[in-house]
PDB file of C-alpha atoms in Angstrom:
ATOM      1  CA  MET A 215      13.710   8.224 -27.045  1.00  0.00           C
ATOM      2  CA  VAL A 216      12.882  11.720 -28.341  1.00  0.00           C
ATOM      3  CA  ARG A 217      15.664  14.291 -28.868  1.00  0.00           C
ATOM      4  CA  ILE A 218      14.934  18.017 -28.950  1.00  0.00           C
ATOM      5  CA  GLY A 219      18.132  20.071 -29.090  1.00  0.00           C
ATOM      6  CA  ASN A 220      20.095  19.070 -25.986  1.00  0.00           C
ATOM      7  CA  ILE A 221      17.010  17.630 -24.228  1.00  0.00           C
ATOM      8  CA  VAL A 222      16.475  13.864 -24.318  1.00  0.00           C
ATOM      9  CA  ILE A 223      13.105  12.415 -23.302  1.00  0.00           C
ATOM     10  CA  PRO A 224      13.331   8.673 -22.505  1.00  0.00           C
ATOM     11  CA  GLU A 225      10.677   6.149 -23.550  1.00  0.00           C
ATOM     12  CA  SER A 226       9.650   5.623 -19.915  1.00  0.00           C
ATOM     13  CA  GLU A 227       8.173   9.157 -19.752  1.00  0.00           C
ATOM     14  CA  LEU A 228       5.965   8.658 -22.825  1.00  0.00           C
ATOM     15  CA  VAL A 229       2.644   6.849 -22.527  1.00  0.00           C
ATOM     16  CA  GLU A 230       1.183   5.605 -25.802  1.00  0.00           C
ATOM     17  CA  ARG A 231      -2.281   4.207 -26.301  1.00  0.00           C
ATOM     18  CA  PHE A 232      -3.507   2.786 -29.582  1.00  0.00           C
ATOM     19  CA  VAL A 233      -7.154   3.289 -30.486  1.00  0.00           C
ATOM     20  CA  ARG A 234      -9.288   2.995 -33.579  1.00  0.00           C
ATOM     21  CA  SER A 235      -9.233   5.968 -35.915  1.00  0.00           C
ATOM     22  CA  ALA A 236     -12.347   8.031 -36.513  1.00  0.00           C
ATOM     23  CA  GLY A 237     -13.849   8.828 -39.895  1.00  0.00           C
ATOM     24  CA  PRO A 238     -14.137   6.961 -43.185  1.00  0.00           C
ATOM     25  CA  GLY A 239     -11.774   4.202 -44.242  1.00  0.00           C
ATOM     26  CA  GLY A 240     -13.713   1.030 -44.917  1.00  0.00           C
ATOM     27  CA  GLN A 241     -13.347  -2.255 -43.088  1.00  0.00           C
ATOM     28  CA  ASN A 242      -9.766  -1.541 -42.002  1.00  0.00           C
ATOM     29  CA  VAL A 243     -10.937   1.236 -39.656  1.00  0.00           C
ATOM     30  CA  ASN A 244     -13.198  -1.151 -37.763  1.00  0.00           C
ATOM     31  CA  LYS A 245     -10.513  -3.818 -37.267  1.00  0.00           C
ATOM     32  CA  VAL A 246      -7.156  -2.102 -36.718  1.00  0.00           C
ATOM     33  CA  SER A 247      -6.155   0.337 -33.967  1.00  0.00           C
ATOM     34  CA  THR A 248      -3.984   2.725 -35.964  1.00  0.00           C
ATOM     35  CA  ALA A 249      -4.580   5.993 -34.105  1.00  0.00           C
ATOM     36  CA  VAL A 250      -2.061   6.935 -31.408  1.00  0.00           C
ATOM     37  CA  GLU A 251      -2.728   8.908 -28.241  1.00  0.00           C
ATOM     38  CA  LEU A 252       0.624  10.090 -26.866  1.00  0.00           C
ATOM     39  CA  ARG A 253       0.734  11.426 -23.300  1.00  0.00           C
ATOM     40  CA  PHE A 254       3.682  13.303 -21.813  1.00  0.00           C
ATOM     41  CA  ASP A 255       3.605  14.586 -18.228  1.00  0.00           C
ATOM     42  CA  ILE A 256       5.213  18.021 -18.480  1.00  0.00           C
ATOM     43  CA  ALA A 257       4.763  18.874 -14.801  1.00  0.00           C
ATOM     44  CA  GLN A 258       6.491  15.730 -13.469  1.00  0.00           C
ATOM     45  CA  SER A 259       9.139  15.172 -16.163  1.00  0.00           C
ATOM     46  CA  PRO A 260      12.701  15.125 -14.754  1.00  0.00           C
ATOM     47  CA  SER A 261      14.244  15.467 -18.236  1.00  0.00           C
ATOM     48  CA  LEU A 262      12.890  18.992 -18.857  1.00  0.00           C
ATOM     49  CA  PRO A 263      14.841  22.000 -17.542  1.00  0.00           C
ATOM     50  CA  GLU A 264      12.827  24.180 -15.165  1.00  0.00           C
ATOM     51  CA  PRO A 265      12.550  27.278 -17.443  1.00  0.00           C
ATOM     52  CA  VAL A 266      11.335  25.157 -20.374  1.00  0.00           C
ATOM     53  CA  ARG A 267       8.797  23.388 -18.117  1.00  0.00           C
ATOM     54  CA  ALA A 268       7.504  26.750 -16.861  1.00  0.00           C
ATOM     55  CA  ARG A 269       7.113  28.104 -20.408  1.00  0.00           C
ATOM     56  CA  LEU A 270       5.314  24.936 -21.543  1.00  0.00           C
ATOM     57  CA  LEU A 271       2.880  24.979 -18.621  1.00  0.00           C
ATOM     58  CA  ALA A 272       2.232  28.711 -19.099  1.00  0.00           C
ATOM     59  CA  ARG A 273       1.063  28.147 -22.680  1.00  0.00           C
ATOM     60  CA  ARG A 274      -2.679  28.230 -23.118  1.00  0.00           C
ATOM     61  CA  ASP A 275      -3.141  25.140 -25.250  1.00  0.00           C
ATOM     62  CA  ARG A 276      -6.145  22.848 -25.227  1.00  0.00           C
ATOM     63  CA  ARG A 277      -3.863  19.795 -25.512  1.00  0.00           C
ATOM     64  CA  ILE A 278      -2.474  20.409 -22.006  1.00  0.00           C
ATOM     65  CA  THR A 279      -4.692  19.106 -19.196  1.00  0.00           C
ATOM     66  CA  ALA A 280      -5.150  20.778 -15.818  1.00  0.00           C
ATOM     67  CA  ASP A 281      -2.637  18.290 -14.341  1.00  0.00           C
ATOM     68  CA  GLY A 282       0.061  19.407 -16.781  1.00  0.00           C
ATOM     69  CA  VAL A 283      -0.139  16.409 -19.115  1.00  0.00           C
ATOM     70  CA  LEU A 284       0.269  16.999 -22.846  1.00  0.00           C
ATOM     71  CA  VAL A 285      -2.039  14.790 -24.947  1.00  0.00           C
ATOM     72  CA  ILE A 286      -1.304  14.435 -28.668  1.00  0.00           C
ATOM     73  CA  ASN A 287      -3.672  12.483 -30.935  1.00  0.00           C
ATOM     74  CA  ALA A 288      -2.289  11.264 -34.266  1.00  0.00           C
ATOM     75  CA  GLN A 289      -4.669   9.513 -36.665  1.00  0.00           C
ATOM     76  CA  THR A 290      -4.150  11.089 -40.074  1.00  0.00           C
ATOM     77  CA  LEU A 291      -1.849   8.379 -41.457  1.00  0.00           C
ATOM     78  CA  ARG A 292      -2.847   4.812 -42.347  1.00  0.00           C
ATOM     79  CA  THR A 293      -0.391   2.786 -40.267  1.00  0.00           C
ATOM     80  CA  GLN A 294       0.253   2.644 -36.559  1.00  0.00           C
ATOM     81  CA  ASP A 295       4.018   3.153 -36.958  1.00  0.00           C
ATOM     82  CA  ARG A 296       3.634   6.281 -39.075  1.00  0.00           C
ATOM     83  CA  ASN A 297       1.059   7.739 -36.662  1.00  0.00           C
ATOM     84  CA  ARG A 298       3.451   6.975 -33.799  1.00  0.00           C
ATOM     85  CA  GLU A 299       6.285   8.814 -35.580  1.00  0.00           C
ATOM     86  CA  ASP A 300       3.942  11.707 -36.363  1.00  0.00           C
ATOM     87  CA  ALA A 301       2.929  12.017 -32.695  1.00  0.00           C
ATOM     88  CA  ARG A 302       6.571  12.053 -31.580  1.00  0.00           C
ATOM     89  CA  GLU A 303       7.483  14.669 -34.193  1.00  0.00           C
ATOM     90  CA  ARG A 304       4.601  16.855 -33.017  1.00  0.00           C
ATOM     91  CA  LEU A 305       5.769  16.438 -29.403  1.00  0.00           C
ATOM     92  CA  ALA A 306       9.281  17.513 -30.415  1.00  0.00           C
ATOM     93  CA  ALA A 307       7.924  20.523 -32.326  1.00  0.00           C
ATOM     94  CA  PHE A 308       5.737  21.527 -29.361  1.00  0.00           C
ATOM     95  CA  ILE A 309       8.659  21.409 -26.917  1.00  0.00           C
ATOM     96  CA  SER A 310      11.112  23.092 -29.308  1.00  0.00           C
ATOM     97  CA  GLN A 311       8.848  26.156 -29.461  1.00  0.00           C
ATOM     98  CA  SER A 312       9.511  26.719 -25.750  1.00  0.00           C
ATOM     99  CA  LEU A 313      13.270  26.093 -25.730  1.00  0.00           C
ATOM    100  CA  HIS A 314      14.189  29.764 -26.077  1.00  0.00           C
ATOM    101  CA  ALA A 315      12.778  32.550 -23.930  1.00  0.00           C
ATOM    102  CA  PRO A 316      10.890  35.202 -25.913  1.00  0.00           C
ATOM    103  CA  LYS A 317      12.585  38.572 -26.263  1.00  0.00           C
ATOM    104  CA  LYS A 318      11.319  41.187 -23.840  1.00  0.00           C
ATOM    105  CA  ARG A 319       9.453  43.987 -25.581  1.00  0.00           C
ATOM    106  CA  ILE A 320      11.041  47.404 -25.226  1.00  0.00           C
ATOM    107  CA  PRO A 321       8.309  50.055 -25.141  1.00  0.00           C
ATOM    108  CA  THR A 322       8.858  52.921 -27.573  1.00  0.00           C
ATOM    109  CA  ARG A 323       7.271  56.332 -28.000  1.00  0.00           C
ATOM    110  CA  PRO A 324       5.978  57.830 -31.240  1.00  0.00           C
ATOM    111  CA  THR A 325       8.299  60.342 -32.899  1.00  0.00           C
ATOM    112  CA  ARG A 326       7.397  64.000 -33.292  1.00  0.00           C
ATOM    113  CA  GLY A 327       7.157  63.569 -37.065  1.00  0.00           C
ATOM    114  CA  SER A 328       4.699  60.678 -36.785  1.00  0.00           C
ATOM    115  CA  LYS A 329       2.527  62.704 -34.377  1.00  0.00           C
ATOM    116  CA  GLU A 330       2.517  65.663 -36.773  1.00  0.00           C
ATOM    117  CA  ARG A 331       1.653  63.433 -39.775  1.00  0.00           C
ATOM    118  CA  ARG A 332      -1.224  61.866 -37.834  1.00  0.00           C
ATOM    119  CA  LEU A 333      -2.630  65.247 -36.766  1.00  0.00           C
ATOM    120  CA  THR A 334      -2.219  66.714 -40.271  1.00  0.00           C
ATOM    121  CA  GLY A 335      -4.136  63.763 -41.722  1.00  0.00           C
ATOM    122  CA  LYS A 336      -6.902  64.244 -39.163  1.00  0.00           C
ATOM    123  CA  ARG A 337      -7.116  67.954 -39.989  1.00  0.00           C
ATOM    124  CA  GLU A 338      -7.300  67.281 -43.728  1.00  0.00           C
ATOM    125  CA  ARG A 339     -10.002  64.666 -43.227  1.00  0.00           C
ATOM    126  CA  GLY A 340     -11.989  67.081 -41.033  1.00  0.00           C
ATOM    127  CA  THR A 341     -11.845  69.890 -43.613  1.00  0.00           C
ATOM    128  CA  LEU A 342     -12.895  67.445 -46.353  1.00  0.00           C
ATOM    129  CA  LYS A 343     -15.932  66.388 -44.323  1.00  0.00           C
ATOM    130  CA  GLN A 344     -16.717  69.978 -43.390  1.00  0.00           C
ATOM    131  CA  GLY A 345     -16.775  70.852 -47.094  1.00  0.00           C
ATOM    132  CA  ARG A 346     -19.454  68.197 -47.660  1.00  0.00           C
ATOM    133  CA  SER A 347     -21.829  69.698 -45.073  1.00  0.00           C
ATOM    134  CA  ARG A 348     -24.935  71.580 -46.074  1.00  0.00           C
ATOM    135  CA  THR A 349     -24.383  75.279 -46.690  1.00  0.00           C
ATOM    136  CA  ASP A 350     -26.917  78.070 -46.815  1.00  0.00           C
ATOM    137  CA  TRP A 351     -27.499  79.497 -50.273  1.00  0.00           C
ATOM    138  CA  ASP A 352     -29.070  82.695 -49.039  1.00  0.00           C
TER     139      ASP A 352
END
């Protein structure tokens, strides 16, 4: 069971697959399946509230498949149990980012003072460059 705030995801919704880790590691890598591939179906999960599900599916993340399944690969640690815990922690962190709706941006306009400062700076820069131009010495 994974708890994220007031959301509880039961074990039945998580699909874990254990595979061999990639990369160096000696003989242990070739014998033991320590890497974990955790799959969580965001689109079909009954434990997620609808606004959270919509925010998760709207995210443009390469870990989310076209079917709405989140795939997390954990293989950095040496044991299967620690990789399993790491995958679940990463799932919790991923979902917790979408728990709260982002604040709506309120468009603002530049102040009169900022406009004047910008135009004054442009004028000063123009006169500086004009002073560098070639002049006739006649």
